[in-house]
Coordinates of C-alpha atoms in Angstrom, one line a residue:
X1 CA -74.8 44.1 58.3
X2 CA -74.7 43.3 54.5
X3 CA -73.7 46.7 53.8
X4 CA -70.9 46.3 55.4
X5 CA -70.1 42.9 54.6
X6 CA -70.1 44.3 50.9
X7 CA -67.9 46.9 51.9
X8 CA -65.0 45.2 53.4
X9 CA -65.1 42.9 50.4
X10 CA -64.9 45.9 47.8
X11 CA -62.2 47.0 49.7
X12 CA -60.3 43.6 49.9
X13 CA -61.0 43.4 46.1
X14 CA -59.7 46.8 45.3
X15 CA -56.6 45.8 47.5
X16 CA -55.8 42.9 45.7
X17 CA -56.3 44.5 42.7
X18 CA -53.7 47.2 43.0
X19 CA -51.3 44.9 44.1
X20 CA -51.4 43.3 40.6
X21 CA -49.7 46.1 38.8
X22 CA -47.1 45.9 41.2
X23 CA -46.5 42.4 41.1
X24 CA -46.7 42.4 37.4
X25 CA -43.6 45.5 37.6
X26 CA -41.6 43.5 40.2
X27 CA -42.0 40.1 37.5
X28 CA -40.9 42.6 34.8
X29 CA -38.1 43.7 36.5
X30 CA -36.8 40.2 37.2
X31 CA -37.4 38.8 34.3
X32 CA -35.3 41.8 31.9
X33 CA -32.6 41.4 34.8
X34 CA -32.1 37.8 34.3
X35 CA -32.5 37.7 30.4
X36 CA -29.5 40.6 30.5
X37 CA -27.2 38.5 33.1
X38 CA -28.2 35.2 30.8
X39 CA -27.0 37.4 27.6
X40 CA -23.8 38.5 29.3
X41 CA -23.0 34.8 30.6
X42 CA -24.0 33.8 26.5
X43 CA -21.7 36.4 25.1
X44 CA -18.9 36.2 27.9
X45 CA -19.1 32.5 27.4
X46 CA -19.8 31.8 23.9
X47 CA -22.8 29.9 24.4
X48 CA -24.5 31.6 22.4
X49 CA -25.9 29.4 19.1
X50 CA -25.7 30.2 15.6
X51 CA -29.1 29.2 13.8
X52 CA -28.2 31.1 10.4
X53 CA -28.3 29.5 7.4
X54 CA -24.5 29.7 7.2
X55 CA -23.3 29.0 10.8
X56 CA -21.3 32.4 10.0
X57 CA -20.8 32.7 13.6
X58 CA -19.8 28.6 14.4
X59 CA -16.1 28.0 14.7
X60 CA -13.7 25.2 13.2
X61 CA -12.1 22.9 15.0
X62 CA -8.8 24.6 13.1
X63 CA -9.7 28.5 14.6
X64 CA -10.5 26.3 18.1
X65 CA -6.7 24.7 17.8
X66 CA -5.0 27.8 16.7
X67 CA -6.9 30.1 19.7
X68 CA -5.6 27.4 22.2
X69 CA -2.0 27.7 21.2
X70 CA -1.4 31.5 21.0
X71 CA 1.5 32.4 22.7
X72 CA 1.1 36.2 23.2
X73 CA -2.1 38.6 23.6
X74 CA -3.8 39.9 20.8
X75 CA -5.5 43.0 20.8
X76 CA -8.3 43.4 18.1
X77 CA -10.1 47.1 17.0
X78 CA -12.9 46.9 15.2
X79 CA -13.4 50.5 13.4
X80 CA -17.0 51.3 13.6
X81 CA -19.5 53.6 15.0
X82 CA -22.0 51.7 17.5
X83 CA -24.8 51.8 14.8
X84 CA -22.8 50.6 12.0
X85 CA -21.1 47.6 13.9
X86 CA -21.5 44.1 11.9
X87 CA -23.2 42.2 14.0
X88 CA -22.2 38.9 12.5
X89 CA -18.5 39.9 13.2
X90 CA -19.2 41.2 16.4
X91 CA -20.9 38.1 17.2
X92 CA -17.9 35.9 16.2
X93 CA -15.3 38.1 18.0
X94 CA -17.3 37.4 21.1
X95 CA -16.6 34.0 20.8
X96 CA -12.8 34.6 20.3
X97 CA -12.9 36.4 23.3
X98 CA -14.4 33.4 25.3
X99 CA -12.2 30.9 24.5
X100 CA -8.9 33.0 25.1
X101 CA -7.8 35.5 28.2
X102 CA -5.4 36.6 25.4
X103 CA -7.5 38.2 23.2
X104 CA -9.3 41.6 23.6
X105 CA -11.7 43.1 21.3
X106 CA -12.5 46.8 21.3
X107 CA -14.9 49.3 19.1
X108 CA -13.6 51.8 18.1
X109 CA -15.3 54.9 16.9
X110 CA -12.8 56.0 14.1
X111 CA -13.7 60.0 14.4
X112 CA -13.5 60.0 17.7
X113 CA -9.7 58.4 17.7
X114 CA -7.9 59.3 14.5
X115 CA -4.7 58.5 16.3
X116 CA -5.4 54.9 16.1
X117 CA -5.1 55.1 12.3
X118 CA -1.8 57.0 12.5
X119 CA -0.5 54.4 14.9
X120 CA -1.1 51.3 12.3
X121 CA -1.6 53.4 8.9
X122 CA 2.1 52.8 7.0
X123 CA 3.2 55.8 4.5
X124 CA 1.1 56.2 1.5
X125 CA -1.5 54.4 2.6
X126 CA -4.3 54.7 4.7
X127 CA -6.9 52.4 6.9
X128 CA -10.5 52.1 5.9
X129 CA -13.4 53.6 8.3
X130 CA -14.9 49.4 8.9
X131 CA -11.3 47.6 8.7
X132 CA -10.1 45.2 11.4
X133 CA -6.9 45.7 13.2
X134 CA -5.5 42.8 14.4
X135 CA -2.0 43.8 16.3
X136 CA 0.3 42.0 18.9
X137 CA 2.6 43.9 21.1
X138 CA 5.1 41.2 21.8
X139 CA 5.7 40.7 18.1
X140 CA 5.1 44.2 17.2
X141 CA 3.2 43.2 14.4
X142 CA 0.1 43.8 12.7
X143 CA -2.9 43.2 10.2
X144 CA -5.6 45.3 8.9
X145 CA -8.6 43.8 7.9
X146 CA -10.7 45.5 5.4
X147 CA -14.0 44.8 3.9
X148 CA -12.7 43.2 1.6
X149 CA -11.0 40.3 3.0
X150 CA -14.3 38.8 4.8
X151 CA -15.5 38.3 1.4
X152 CA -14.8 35.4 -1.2
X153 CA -15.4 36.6 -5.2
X154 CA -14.8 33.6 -7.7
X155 CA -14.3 34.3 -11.7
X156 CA -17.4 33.6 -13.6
X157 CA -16.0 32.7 -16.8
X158 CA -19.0 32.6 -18.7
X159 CA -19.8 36.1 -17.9
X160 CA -16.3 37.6 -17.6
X161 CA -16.8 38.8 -13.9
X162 CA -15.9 38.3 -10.5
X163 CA -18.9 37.6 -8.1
X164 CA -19.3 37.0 -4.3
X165 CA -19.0 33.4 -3.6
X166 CA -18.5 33.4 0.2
X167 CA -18.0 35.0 3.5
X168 CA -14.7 34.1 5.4
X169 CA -15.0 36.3 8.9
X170 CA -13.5 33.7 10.7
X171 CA -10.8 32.5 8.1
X172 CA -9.5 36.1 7.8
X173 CA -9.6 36.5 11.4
X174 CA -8.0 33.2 12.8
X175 CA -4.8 34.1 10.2
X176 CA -4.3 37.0 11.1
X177 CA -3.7 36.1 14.7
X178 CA -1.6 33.5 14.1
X179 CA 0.4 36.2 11.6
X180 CA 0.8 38.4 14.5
X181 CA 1.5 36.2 16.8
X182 CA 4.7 33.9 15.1
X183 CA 7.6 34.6 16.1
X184 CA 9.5 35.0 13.0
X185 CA 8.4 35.0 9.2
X186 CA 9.6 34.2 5.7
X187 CA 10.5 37.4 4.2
X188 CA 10.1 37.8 0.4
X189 CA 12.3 40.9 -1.0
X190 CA 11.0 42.4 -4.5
X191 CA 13.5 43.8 -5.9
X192 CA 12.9 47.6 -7.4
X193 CA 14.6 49.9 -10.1
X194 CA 15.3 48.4 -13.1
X195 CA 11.8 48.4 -14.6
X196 CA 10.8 45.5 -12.8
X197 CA 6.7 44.4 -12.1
X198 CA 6.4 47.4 -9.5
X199 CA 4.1 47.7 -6.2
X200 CA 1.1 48.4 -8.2
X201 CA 1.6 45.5 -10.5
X202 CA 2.2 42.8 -8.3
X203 CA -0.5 43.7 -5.5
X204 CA -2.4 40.3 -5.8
X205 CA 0.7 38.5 -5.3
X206 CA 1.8 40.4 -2.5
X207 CA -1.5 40.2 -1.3
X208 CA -1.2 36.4 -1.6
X209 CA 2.1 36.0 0.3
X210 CA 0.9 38.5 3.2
X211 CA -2.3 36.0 3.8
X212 CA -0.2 32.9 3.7
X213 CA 2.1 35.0 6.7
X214 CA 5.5 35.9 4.0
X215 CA 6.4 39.3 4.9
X216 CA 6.6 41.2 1.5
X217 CA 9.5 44.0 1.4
X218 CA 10.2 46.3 -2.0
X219 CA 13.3 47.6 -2.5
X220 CA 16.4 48.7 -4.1
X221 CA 19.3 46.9 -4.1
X222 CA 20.9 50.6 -3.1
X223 CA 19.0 51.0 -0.2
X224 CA 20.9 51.8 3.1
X225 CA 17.9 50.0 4.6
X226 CA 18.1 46.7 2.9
X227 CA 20.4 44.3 4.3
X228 CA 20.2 40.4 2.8
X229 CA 19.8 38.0 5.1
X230 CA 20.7 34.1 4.0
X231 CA 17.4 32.8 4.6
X232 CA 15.5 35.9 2.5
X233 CA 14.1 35.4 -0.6
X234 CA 14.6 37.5 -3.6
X235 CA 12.3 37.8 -6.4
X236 CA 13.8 39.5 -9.4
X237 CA 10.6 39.8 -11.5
X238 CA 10.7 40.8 -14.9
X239 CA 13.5 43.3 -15.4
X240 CA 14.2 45.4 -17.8
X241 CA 17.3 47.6 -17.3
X242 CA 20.6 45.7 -16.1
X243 CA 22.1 45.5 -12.4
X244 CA 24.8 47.8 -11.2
X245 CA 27.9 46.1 -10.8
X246 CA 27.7 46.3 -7.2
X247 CA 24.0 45.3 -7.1
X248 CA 25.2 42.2 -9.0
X249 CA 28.1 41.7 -6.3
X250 CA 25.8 41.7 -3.6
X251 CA 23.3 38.9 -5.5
X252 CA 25.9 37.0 -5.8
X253 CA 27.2 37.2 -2.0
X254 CA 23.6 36.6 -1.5
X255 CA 23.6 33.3 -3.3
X256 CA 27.0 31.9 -2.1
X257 CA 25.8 32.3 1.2
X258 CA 22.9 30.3 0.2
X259 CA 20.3 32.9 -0.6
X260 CA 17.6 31.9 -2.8
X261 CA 16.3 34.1 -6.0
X262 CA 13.0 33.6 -8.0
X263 CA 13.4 35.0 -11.4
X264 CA 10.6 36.3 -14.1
X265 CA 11.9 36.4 -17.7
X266 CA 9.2 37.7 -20.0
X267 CA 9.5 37.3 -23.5
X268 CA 9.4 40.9 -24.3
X269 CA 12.2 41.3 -21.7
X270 CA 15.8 42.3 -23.4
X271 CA 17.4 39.7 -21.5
X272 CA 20.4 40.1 -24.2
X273 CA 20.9 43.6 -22.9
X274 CA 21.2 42.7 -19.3
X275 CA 24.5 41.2 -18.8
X276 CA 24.6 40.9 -15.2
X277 CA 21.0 39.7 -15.1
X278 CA 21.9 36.4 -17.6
X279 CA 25.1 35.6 -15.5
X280 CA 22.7 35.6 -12.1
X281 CA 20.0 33.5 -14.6
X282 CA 22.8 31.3 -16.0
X283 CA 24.5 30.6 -12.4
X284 CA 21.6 28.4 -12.0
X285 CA 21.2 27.0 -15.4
X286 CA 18.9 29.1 -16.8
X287 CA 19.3 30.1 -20.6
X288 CA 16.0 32.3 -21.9
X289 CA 15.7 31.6 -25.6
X290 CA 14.4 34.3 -27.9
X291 CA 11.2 34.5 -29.2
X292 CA 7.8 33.3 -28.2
X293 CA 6.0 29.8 -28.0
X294 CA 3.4 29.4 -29.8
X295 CA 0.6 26.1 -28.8
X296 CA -0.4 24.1 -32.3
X297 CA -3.8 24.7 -33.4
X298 CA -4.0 20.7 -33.9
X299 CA -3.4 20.4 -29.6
X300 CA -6.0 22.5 -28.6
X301 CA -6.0 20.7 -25.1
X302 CA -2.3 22.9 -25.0
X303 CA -3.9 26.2 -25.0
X304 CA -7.0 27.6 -23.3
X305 CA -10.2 28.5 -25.7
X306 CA -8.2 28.0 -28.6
X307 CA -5.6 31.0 -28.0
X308 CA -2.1 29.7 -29.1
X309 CA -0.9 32.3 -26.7
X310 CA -2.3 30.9 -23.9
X311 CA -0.1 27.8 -23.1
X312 CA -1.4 25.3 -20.9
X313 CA 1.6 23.5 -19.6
X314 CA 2.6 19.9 -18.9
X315 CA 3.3 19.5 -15.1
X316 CA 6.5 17.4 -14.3
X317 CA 6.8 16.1 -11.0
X318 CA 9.7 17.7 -9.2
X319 CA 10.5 19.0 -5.4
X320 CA 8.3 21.9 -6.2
X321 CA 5.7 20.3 -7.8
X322 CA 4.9 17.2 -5.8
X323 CA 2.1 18.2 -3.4
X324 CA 0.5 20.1 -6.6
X325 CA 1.0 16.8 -8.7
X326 CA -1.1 14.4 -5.8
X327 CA -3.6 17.1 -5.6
X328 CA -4.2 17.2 -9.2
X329 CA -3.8 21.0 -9.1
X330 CA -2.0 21.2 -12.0
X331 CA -3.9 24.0 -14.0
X332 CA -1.7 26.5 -15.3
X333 CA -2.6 29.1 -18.4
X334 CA 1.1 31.1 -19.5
X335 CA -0.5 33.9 -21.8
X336 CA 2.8 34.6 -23.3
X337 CA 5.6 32.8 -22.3
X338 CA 9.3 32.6 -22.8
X339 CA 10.9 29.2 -23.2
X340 CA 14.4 27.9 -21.9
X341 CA 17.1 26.0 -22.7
X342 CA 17.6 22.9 -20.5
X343 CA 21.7 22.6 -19.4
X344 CA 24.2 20.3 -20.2
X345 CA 24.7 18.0 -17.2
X346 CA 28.5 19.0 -16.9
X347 CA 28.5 20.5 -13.8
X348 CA 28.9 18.7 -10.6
X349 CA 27.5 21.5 -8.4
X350 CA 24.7 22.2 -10.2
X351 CA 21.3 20.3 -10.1
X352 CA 18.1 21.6 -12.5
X353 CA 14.6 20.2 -12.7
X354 CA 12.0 20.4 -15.5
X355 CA 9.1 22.3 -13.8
X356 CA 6.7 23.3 -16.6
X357 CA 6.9 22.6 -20.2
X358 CA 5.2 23.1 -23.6
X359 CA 4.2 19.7 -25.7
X360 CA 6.5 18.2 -28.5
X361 CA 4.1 19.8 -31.1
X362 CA 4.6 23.3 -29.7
X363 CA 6.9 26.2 -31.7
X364 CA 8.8 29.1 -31.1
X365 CA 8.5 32.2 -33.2
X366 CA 11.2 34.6 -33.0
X367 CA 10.1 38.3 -32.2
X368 CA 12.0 39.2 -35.8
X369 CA 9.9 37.0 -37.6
X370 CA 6.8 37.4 -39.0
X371 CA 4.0 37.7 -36.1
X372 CA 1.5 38.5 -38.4
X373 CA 0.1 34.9 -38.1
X374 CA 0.5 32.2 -35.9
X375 CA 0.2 29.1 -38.2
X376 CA 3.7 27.0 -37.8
X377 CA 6.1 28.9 -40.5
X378 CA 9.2 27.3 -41.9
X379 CA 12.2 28.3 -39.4
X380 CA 10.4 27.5 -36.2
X381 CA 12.4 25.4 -33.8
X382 CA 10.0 22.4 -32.8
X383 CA 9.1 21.5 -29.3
X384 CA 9.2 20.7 -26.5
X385 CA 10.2 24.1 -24.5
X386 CA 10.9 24.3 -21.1
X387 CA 8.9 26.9 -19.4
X388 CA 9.7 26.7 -15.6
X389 CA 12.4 25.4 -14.2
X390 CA 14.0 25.1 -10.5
X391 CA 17.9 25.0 -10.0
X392 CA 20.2 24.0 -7.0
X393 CA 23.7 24.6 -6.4
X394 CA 26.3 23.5 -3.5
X395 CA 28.2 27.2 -3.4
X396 CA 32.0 27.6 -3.2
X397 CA 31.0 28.2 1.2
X398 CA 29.8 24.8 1.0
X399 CA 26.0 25.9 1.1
X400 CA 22.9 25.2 -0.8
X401 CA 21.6 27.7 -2.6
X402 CA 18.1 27.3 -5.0
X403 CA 16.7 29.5 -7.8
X404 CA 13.3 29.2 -9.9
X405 CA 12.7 30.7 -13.4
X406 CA 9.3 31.2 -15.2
X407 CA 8.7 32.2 -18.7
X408 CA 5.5 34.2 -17.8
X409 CA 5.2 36.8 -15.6
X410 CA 1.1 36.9 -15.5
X411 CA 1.1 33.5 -13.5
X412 CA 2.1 35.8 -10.7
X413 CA 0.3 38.5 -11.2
X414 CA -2.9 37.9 -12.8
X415 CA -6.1 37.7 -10.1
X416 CA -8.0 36.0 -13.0
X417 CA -5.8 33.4 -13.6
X418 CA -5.4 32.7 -9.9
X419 CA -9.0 32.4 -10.2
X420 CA -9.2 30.1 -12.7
X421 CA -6.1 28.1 -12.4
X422 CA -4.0 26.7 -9.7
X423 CA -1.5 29.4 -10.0
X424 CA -1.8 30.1 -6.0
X425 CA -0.4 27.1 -5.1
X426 CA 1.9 26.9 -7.7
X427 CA 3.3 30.4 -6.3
X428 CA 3.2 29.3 -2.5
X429 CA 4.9 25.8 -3.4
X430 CA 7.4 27.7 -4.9
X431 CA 8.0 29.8 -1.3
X432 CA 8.1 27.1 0.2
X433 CA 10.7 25.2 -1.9
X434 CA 12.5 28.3 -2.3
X435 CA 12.6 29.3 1.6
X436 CA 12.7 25.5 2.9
X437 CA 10.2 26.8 5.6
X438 CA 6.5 25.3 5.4
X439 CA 4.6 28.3 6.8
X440 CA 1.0 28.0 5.1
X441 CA -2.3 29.4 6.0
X442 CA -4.8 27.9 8.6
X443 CA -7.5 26.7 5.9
X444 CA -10.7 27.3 6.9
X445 CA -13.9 26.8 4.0
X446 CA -15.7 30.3 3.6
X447 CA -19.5 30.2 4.5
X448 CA -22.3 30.1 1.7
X449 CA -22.9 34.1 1.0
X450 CA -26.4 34.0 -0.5
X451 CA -29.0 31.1 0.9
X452 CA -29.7 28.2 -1.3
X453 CA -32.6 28.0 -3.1
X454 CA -35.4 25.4 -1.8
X455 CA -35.4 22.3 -3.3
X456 CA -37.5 18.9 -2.3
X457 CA -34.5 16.9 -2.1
X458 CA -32.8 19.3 -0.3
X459 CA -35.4 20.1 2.1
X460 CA -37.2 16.9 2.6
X461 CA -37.5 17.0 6.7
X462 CA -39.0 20.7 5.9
X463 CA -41.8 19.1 3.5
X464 CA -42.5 16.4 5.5
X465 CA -42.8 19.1 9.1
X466 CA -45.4 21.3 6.5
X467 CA -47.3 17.9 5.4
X468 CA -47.6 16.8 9.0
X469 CA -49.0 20.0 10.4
X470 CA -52.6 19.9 8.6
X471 CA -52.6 16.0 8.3
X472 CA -52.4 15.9 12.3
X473 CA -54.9 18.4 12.5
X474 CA -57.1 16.3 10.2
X475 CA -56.5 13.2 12.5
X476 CA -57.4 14.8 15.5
X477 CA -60.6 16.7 13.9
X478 CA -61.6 12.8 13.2
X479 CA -60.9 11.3 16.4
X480 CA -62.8 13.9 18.1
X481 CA -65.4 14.5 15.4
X482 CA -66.6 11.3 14.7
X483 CA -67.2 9.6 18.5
X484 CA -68.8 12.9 19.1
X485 CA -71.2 12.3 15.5
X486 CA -72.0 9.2 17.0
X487 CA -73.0 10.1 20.2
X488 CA -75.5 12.2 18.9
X489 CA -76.5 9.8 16.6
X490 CA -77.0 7.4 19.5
X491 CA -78.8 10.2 21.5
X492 CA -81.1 11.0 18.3
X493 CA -81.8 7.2 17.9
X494 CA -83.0 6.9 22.1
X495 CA -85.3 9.7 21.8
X496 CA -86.5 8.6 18.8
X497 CA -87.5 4.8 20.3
X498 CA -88.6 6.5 24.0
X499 CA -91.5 8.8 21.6
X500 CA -92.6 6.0 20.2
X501 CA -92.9 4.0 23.0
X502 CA -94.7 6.7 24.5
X503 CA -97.2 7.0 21.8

């Protein structure tokens, strides 16, 4: 009777226990099913949380604003292969995706769609393997994205070398889709063929105008495919060759029917040479003077690191300049600049304004003179020299038309002075004075690239979590320890006293 007792409990035992395994599959299989619906609901959702040191993947309240207001879909192609996808990218897409129906985001696998890159590759150049295409179909319009622009380098000037500073995934992103997505856009025309800063030379500044969402065109005056519209504007930067008499004609139907023209005059330029140039230059005011200004070595506060040819200018406060002047970003370095006359005020249709210019103490040193020093000779004409000046005329159509001149082509062009100066703003003021259209960047910060380095001030919750871990551990040890010591103390003491009474 035992024996089978024993039995039928061996065999309810061995029952139970080969249930377990299955129970324990069954749990498994729930459990990986809900933590893959709870990821899709996080990522479809943008619930997800950002613990990283940087919050790489947290939005702004600005990308939050512009996402809510975008008036057309935006498609977005990441160009990557699934095992080379950045996942902090990906991760911040995602959230794009959550907050708007409009956007889409799609990986792309470049070599297995090549056609992709001929769709949004333009002649001459080509699209990176990891770039970002931002397009809209409604505007037909688009950015690419490479590398590059998720990344923020700042000049180290004691080392003479650009390093990373930052990480701006979601600045680069968030402008680009509002780029796409306006309607219309400033457009800036360079004008090419007649020696002028070319493609190559004025990248950064193109660059520049692009991000802040200025369509950048470069072409001929002679090209069937250019044709001026009123509210273009024209930079003429730096020419060295004179316009045709018909490229001059259609400037100046440009400006009477109030076009707007930026003007470079270097002071290697042979502005003398270039008739038609000077009466386009002078039609706002503008008279280059020959020769070069030169900073006084007793104002070193006028040049930077003691280089006479590196003016640092006075700012005056003028339509352009007002925004710069509350801001205090007045910074500028001129490594070589051209000064200009100021006009006589004898013309009723014409209004000029001081911009930039050298101090009193400055001098200008003609390029026939002796340039084998820079100490003050006798001959030089005395300061002050204006360097930048802004010109506005009422046209013979009745319309307004506005020009700006600067003495200093490198202001424009220079990535290590728009490091080190406030030559970006000065340049997007500028646009925006010239174009009378205030179309500027959403500004978001760009996230720490490298994580800071521990400090007890820094990190005093952190020190104060480590100090409490072994000090509450201490505490309990006592408050456990020592009842319990005394316990057995008290236990010791009783059998102690009940021997001796025995005895």
């Amino acid at each position: 009777m035992n024996m089978k007792k024993n039995q039928r409990a061996r065999m309810a035992f061995r029952q139970r226990f080969s249930a377990i395994p299955v129970l324990v599959l069954v749990m498994a299989c729930l459990l990986t099913a809900a933590c893959c619906l709870l990821d899709e609901l996080e990522t479809r959702n943008g619930w997800r949380q950002d613990y990283s040191f940087n919050h790489i993947t947290t939005w702004s309240d600005a990308t939050r604003e512009a996402v809510s207001q975008l008036p057309y879909p935006v498609h977005i192609y990441v160009l990557a292969s699934g095992s080379e996808e950045d996942a902090p990218l990906m991760e911040l897409l995602a959230r794009y995706t959550a907050a708007s129906d409009l956007i889409q985001v799609e990986s792309v696998d470049p070599s297995l769609n090549p056609g992709l890159l001929t769709r949004f590759s333009t002649e001459g150049t080509g699209i990176a393997s990891d770039s970002v295409i931002v397009s809209c179909e409604t505007t037909d319009r688009y950015r690419v994205l490479s590398a590059e622009d998720f990344v923020n380098y700042g000049f180290d000037m004691d080392q003479g070398i650009y390093q990373i500073e930052g990480l701006s995934y979601e600045n680069a992103l968030t402008n680009a889709i509002v780029d796409v997505t306006r309607d219309d856009i400033p457009r800036i025309v360079i004008i090419q063929g007649h020696g002028e800063l070319d493609e190559a030379g004025t990248a950064v500044l193109a660059d520049l105008l692009s991000r802040n969402h200025y369509e950048v065109v470069y072409s001929s005056l002679q090209s069937s495919q250019l044709t001026l519209e009123a509210d273009d504007v024209v930079f003429l930067l730096s020419p060295v060759l004179d316009l045709l008499d018909q490229e001059a004609e259609t400037l100046r139907q440009f400006l009477n029917a109030g076009g707007r023209m930026l003007f470079t005059c270097d002071y290697t330029d042979p502005i003398h040479d270039m008739p038609h140039v000077q009466e386009l230059m002078r039609y706002f005011g503008f008279h280059p003077m020959d020769g070069i200004v030169i900073a006084s070595a007793d104002e070193p506060d006028s040049c930077y690191d003691g280089r006479q040819l590196f003016l640092i200018p006075n700012m005056y406060t003028s339509a352009l300049t007002e925004s710069m002047v509350e801001a205090r970003e007045t910074t500028l370095i001129l490594a070589g600049a051209r000064a200009f006359e100021m006009p006589e005020e004898n013309d009723r249709d014409l209004s000029v304004e001081l911009v930039l210019s050298s101090t009193a103490r400055a001098y200008l040193r003609s390029l026939d003179g002796d340039l084998s020093t820079l100490d003050q000779l006798e001959g030089d004409q005395m300061g002050p020299f204006a360097l930048c000046l802004t010109g506005e005329r009422m046209t013979e159509a009745g319309e307004l038309t506005k020009g700006m001149i600067l003495g200093c082509s490198t202001v424009l062009t220079s990535a290590e002075l728009y490091a080190m100066t406030d030559a970006q703003s000065l340049i997007l003021n500028a646009c925006r004075y010239l174009s009378g259209r205030e179309v500027s960047a959403v500004a978001i910060p760009a996230r720490n690239a490298m994580r800071p380095m521990l400090s007890a001030r820094g990190h005093l919750l952190g020190w104060l979590i480590l100090a409490a871990v072994p000090l509450t551990v201490t505490v309990t040890a006592l408050l456990v320890l020592v009842p319990r010591n005394r316990r057995v103390q008290e236990s010791q003491r009783q059998r102690t006293s009940g021997t001796t009474r025995g005895t």
